[in-house]
Amino acid sequence: MSAVITPRTDSPEAPAASPETSAWSRWANEHRKWLFAAPAMAFVAVLIIFPVAWTGYLSLTDAEGSVRAESEFIGFQNYLDVLTDTDRFWPAVWRTVLFTSVVLFFEVVLGMAIALLLWRPFRGEKWVRVAILLPLVATPVAVGMMWRLIFDPNIGMANQLLGWIGIGPQPWLAGQHSALPTTMFIDIWQWTPMVVLILLAGLTALSDEPQEAARIDGASSWQRFRHVTLPLLMPTVIVAILLRGIDALKTFDILYATKGRGGGSFHEVETLNVYAYGLSFDYNDYGVSSTVLIIFFLIIIGVMWALTYRKKGLGR
Amino acid sequence: MKPSKPYRVFRTSALVVVVFALMAPLLWMIAASFKTNVDIYDTAKAFVFSPSLKNYETVLQQANYLQFIGNSLWVAFAATALSLLLGVPAAYSMSRFNMKKSALVVLMARVIPGVSLLVPWYYVFSNLKLVGGFTVLILSHMFVSLPLIVYIMMGYFDGLPIELEEAALVDGLTHIGAFRRITLPLSVPGVATAGILSFIFSWNNFMFALVLSGSDTKTLPVAIFDFVGYASIDWGGLMAAATVVTLPIMLIALFVQKYVVSGLTAGATKG
């Protein structure tokens, strides 16, 4: 019986016989901090640093046509041209700001309302959660196409519904002034669920005690929300605004799927991102597009800085 | 305390409206994908029509969608696998050694507008004769996946007690051994969350493939545009194409709901 029990030196767990104590292994263990982190960082850095530096350089040149074509250094001429361009650039800035603030407002307000409805357990919760999840994971381009059919002025369901309640047909995406609000609606449809999920996670993590205390003190449900729940939830609200805000500023898929190149024939949904894409890939106007992108980038950094200004370490 | 009856009535009706508003458009899209173009134009047949599989025939046979499904699957799988390979150890290191600034480098990728990277990428990759191939698509989709994975996994590793690894070290394992044998197996749910979300985002990604894919490597979101002609739109085909793109990803999300939700809300509650 005792013959069976031998020290298992062949086991991989035993360090003495393990190849893991080789010189390489000792080195790897000592430097694991960077050995683990460096490949991912290098990957992102290579794919970011060169492009951003090159975009910065291109913005100072008159590059256009082919990406390989010779270009001339023209200093800040592009910046002057772009910043005085009230034809395409400033309207695009305005649309970006409008789009982002409107969708953020509705997504946060509606998201908060829906999250509060879902906060306490109820029957059929599972089904509501399914409904919340589906728009979120649906492919944005397909979502754009889906709404394109629903909002079609002639055959779309939206106008049929309006007809039943006695309202005349609307141009929706086809109208010069209604296109942008319609795309905002689509964005709100797809991304309000995201805010719901984030706020619901925040609500669930809240402790019940402050709520109970306020209830005992005789606070109405609105007062409890306004003075207890909302302040406690504020950090989560800011996370939601930050995450959605960055993506809303960069919205592309829905705008391109519904209105195509240039944001429609009157550029009616042309945001900065769509404008920069068009300058790069429809007009090959690389110098100007790089300038727009650098300005756009600075705007995004500025907005993020403003939002995180009061809270340290909010990125995570 | 149980909510009052009027509130419960209000909540139920409000939730019915919410569910209807979110589901009806998707159901409408699926319904339209079973209609002929004649029926789509006929408002009398909005709800009652004889379903036809013709659009799916067009999409899957004539429009070569089987190939595009394959492309999308391959790009999303490869990008997710490679991103996990790079991202999970990085997130571990960044979480355990509190490398906030290094993490910021990776998370920058979430903030930068994709368009600003596309022109330089296009230039470099076309010089390397890679544009139109899978390599460049997978690399660009990894650029979306990697920050997502690092972000989710950092939060996950933050929540794993370090004592387990320390115990493993006492038992004679090396640091890397402890990571491989103890931490990694424990973080399977986190890896699943990160992987599923990365797959979904890669599958849905549009702009990178729009510029960098070729006619043979087109992914599904780009292929949808084939149904939008200059003069007219094949609505039935378009809705079938949209359904083919969306339905698989929605079904996956339904089956692994828990992971998708925890991934999407990762980091939200920590403020």
XYZ file of N, CA, C and O in Angstrom, chain A residues 153-218:
264
model
N -43.132 58.306 -46.750
C -44.302 59.198 -46.820
C -45.520 58.546 -47.475
O -46.658 58.843 -47.110
N -45.294 57.637 -48.433
C -46.429 57.082 -49.176
C -46.922 55.750 -48.625
O -48.124 55.532 -48.513
N -46.011 54.858 -48.305
C -46.442 53.519 -47.901
C -46.157 53.226 -46.438
O -46.439 52.140 -45.954
N -45.584 54.182 -45.716
C -45.156 53.903 -44.346
C -46.298 53.803 -43.355
O -47.347 54.440 -43.508
N -46.078 52.981 -42.341
C -47.082 52.782 -41.304
C -47.316 54.049 -40.502
O -48.429 54.306 -40.032
N -46.265 54.869 -40.329
C -46.396 56.074 -39.496
C -47.513 56.970 -40.007
O -48.364 57.426 -39.231
N -47.536 57.210 -41.324
C -48.580 58.081 -41.862
C -49.957 57.426 -41.849
O -50.973 58.109 -41.723
N -49.987 56.098 -41.993
C -51.282 55.408 -41.875
C -51.868 55.599 -40.487
O -53.051 55.876 -40.327
N -51.001 55.449 -39.462
C -51.446 55.633 -38.084
C -51.985 57.050 -37.897
O -53.040 57.253 -37.310
N -51.236 58.029 -38.416
C -51.679 59.421 -38.303
C -53.018 59.610 -39.001
O -53.885 60.326 -38.508
N -53.181 58.937 -40.155
C -54.428 59.038 -40.904
C -55.624 58.569 -40.089
O -56.691 59.178 -40.117
N -55.427 57.499 -39.321
C -56.527 56.950 -38.516
C -56.977 57.923 -37.441
O -58.126 57.913 -37.036
N -56.033 58.749 -36.940
C -56.476 59.725 -35.940
C -56.662 61.099 -36.559
O -56.705 62.112 -35.867
N -56.781 61.139 -37.891
C -57.169 62.352 -38.575
C -56.085 63.386 -38.798
O -56.370 64.561 -39.000
N -54.843 62.974 -38.758
C -53.750 63.906 -39.042
C -53.193 63.606 -40.421
O -53.006 62.435 -40.784
N -52.939 64.639 -41.184
C -52.464 64.463 -42.549
C -51.069 63.862 -42.591
O -50.353 63.855 -41.587
N -50.662 63.334 -43.763
C -49.346 62.702 -43.887
C -48.196 63.680 -43.667
O -48.301 64.858 -44.045
N -47.165 63.198 -43.033
C -45.964 64.003 -42.787
C -44.823 63.485 -43.660
O -44.788 62.302 -43.989
N -43.876 64.358 -44.038
C -42.769 63.889 -44.886
C -41.714 63.081 -44.119
O -40.937 62.349 -44.720
N -41.681 63.198 -42.797
C -40.693 62.485 -41.967
C -39.280 62.643 -42.496
O -38.801 63.754 -42.653
N -38.645 61.512 -42.830
C -37.245 61.564 -43.259
C -37.063 62.325 -44.569
O -35.985 62.828 -44.870
N -38.122 62.410 -45.367
C -38.001 63.038 -46.671
C -38.037 64.564 -46.593
O -37.636 65.244 -47.527
N -38.524 65.104 -45.492
C -38.660 66.558 -45.405
C -37.361 67.233 -44.998
O -36.585 66.689 -44.221
N -37.164 68.432 -45.533
C -35.913 69.131 -45.249
C -35.814 69.500 -43.764
O -34.733 69.517 -43.194
N -36.953 69.807 -43.156
C -36.914 70.216 -41.752
C -37.313 69.099 -40.795
O -37.024 69.173 -39.612
N -37.990 68.086 -41.325
C -38.436 67.015 -40.427
C -37.430 65.868 -40.351
O -37.533 65.015 -39.480
N -36.434 65.861 -41.254
C -35.511 64.717 -41.294
C -34.697 64.596 -40.006
O -34.585 63.506 -39.437
N -34.139 65.720 -39.548
C -33.287 65.648 -38.355
C -34.072 65.206 -37.122
O -33.640 64.277 -36.422
N -35.247 65.826 -36.846
C -36.025 65.325 -35.709
C -36.380 63.845 -35.843
O -36.393 63.121 -34.848
N -36.644 63.395 -37.083
C -37.000 61.983 -37.259
C -35.817 61.074 -36.918
O -35.985 60.041 -36.276
N -34.613 61.471 -37.354
C -33.454 60.645 -36.996
C -33.214 60.678 -35.481
O -32.780 59.679 -34.904
N -33.495 61.818 -34.866
C -33.383 61.884 -33.403
C -34.332 60.868 -32.765
O -33.958 60.162 -31.827
N -35.544 60.813 -33.314
C -36.521 59.857 -32.788
C -35.970 58.427 -32.877
O -36.081 57.649 -31.936
N -35.365 58.095 -34.020
C -34.840 56.744 -34.197
C -33.744 56.464 -33.173
O -33.695 55.399 -32.558
N -32.870 57.440 -32.982
C -31.793 57.270 -32.002
C -32.372 57.071 -30.599
O -31.903 56.221 -29.844
N -33.411 57.848 -30.279
C -34.042 57.726 -28.962
C -34.662 56.337 -28.813
O -34.553 55.698 -27.768
N -35.306 55.861 -29.892
C -35.904 54.519 -29.844
C -34.842 53.468 -29.548
O -35.025 52.591 -28.717
N -33.699 53.575 -30.235
C -32.700 52.519 -30.072
C -31.935 52.614 -28.761
O -31.592 51.598 -28.179
N -31.649 53.815 -28.281
C -30.684 53.938 -27.181
C -31.272 54.296 -25.827
O -30.560 54.240 -24.828
N -32.579 54.665 -25.753
C -33.170 54.855 -24.423
C -33.009 53.589 -23.576
O -32.679 53.681 -22.396
N -33.193 52.384 -24.156
C -32.999 51.166 -23.364
C -31.633 51.095 -22.685
O -31.510 50.578 -21.579
N -30.610 51.623 -23.343
C -29.271 51.613 -22.746
C -29.274 52.405 -21.433
O -28.736 51.964 -20.421
N -29.902 53.595 -21.482
C -29.974 54.425 -20.278
C -30.804 53.709 -19.214
O -30.466 53.730 -18.029
N -31.892 53.052 -19.653
C -32.722 52.300 -18.700
C -31.870 51.264 -17.966
O -31.887 51.183 -16.740
N -31.104 50.487 -18.724
C -30.293 49.433 -18.100
C -29.292 50.001 -17.115
O -29.122 49.493 -16.008
N -28.608 51.079 -17.509
C -27.590 51.663 -16.619
C -28.246 52.200 -15.351
O -27.793 51.934 -14.236
N -29.353 52.952 -15.524
C -29.997 53.541 -14.348
C -30.606 52.457 -13.460
O -30.582 52.566 -12.232
N -31.142 51.412 -14.085
C -31.715 50.321 -13.302
C -30.634 49.642 -12.463
O -30.855 49.312 -11.293
N -29.452 49.464 -13.066
C -28.336 48.883 -12.307
C -27.990 49.789 -11.125
O -27.739 49.317 -10.016
N -28.012 51.103 -11.369
C -27.717 52.048 -10.297
C -28.785 52.009 -9.213
O -28.474 52.001 -8.019
N -30.052 51.967 -9.629
C -31.163 51.932 -8.661
C -31.093 50.678 -7.796
O -31.281 50.729 -6.581
N -30.819 49.545 -8.447
C -30.779 48.281 -7.708
C -29.661 48.292 -6.674
O -29.768 47.636 -5.635
N -28.590 49.028 -6.968
C -27.457 49.047 -6.041
C -27.697 49.985 -4.860
O -26.949 49.963 -3.894
N -28.756 50.834 -4.950
C -29.027 51.775 -3.854
C -29.528 51.026 -2.629
O -30.243 50.039 -2.734
N -29.184 51.550 -1.464
C -29.714 50.949 -0.242
C -31.125 51.485 -0.005
O -31.463 52.601 -0.396
N -31.973 50.674 0.626
C -33.377 51.042 0.815
C -33.585 51.995 1.990
O -34.614 52.652 2.077
N -32.594 52.067 2.869
C -32.815 52.777 4.129
C -33.173 54.259 3.988
O -34.126 54.719 4.631
N -32.417 55.028 3.157
C -32.784 56.447 3.035
C -34.225 56.627 2.561
O -34.950 57.503 3.041
N -34.650 55.752 1.617
C -36.027 55.755 1.112
C -37.025 55.580 2.269
O -37.976 56.340 2.408
N -36.776 54.540 3.087
C -37.680 54.223 4.185
C -37.740 55.390 5.168
O -38.807 55.787 5.633
N -36.545 55.938 5.474
C -36.495 57.047 6.426
C -37.331 58.211 5.924
O -38.115 58.806 6.675
N -37.203 58.518 4.623
C -37.954 59.642 4.064
C -39.443 59.339 4.086
O -40.270 60.223 4.330
N -39.791 58.069 3.855
C -41.198 57.686 3.859
C -41.791 57.886 5.264
O -42.888 58.425 5.411
N -41.017 57.466 6.272
C -41.492 57.611 7.652
C -41.644 59.091 8.006
O -42.577 59.494 8.705
N -40.757 59.915 7.457
C -40.857 61.354 7.700
C -42.017 61.984 6.944
O -42.216 63.197 7.022
N -42.731 61.189 6.156
C -43.918 61.684 5.480
C -43.665 62.336 4.127
O -44.488 63.109 3.647
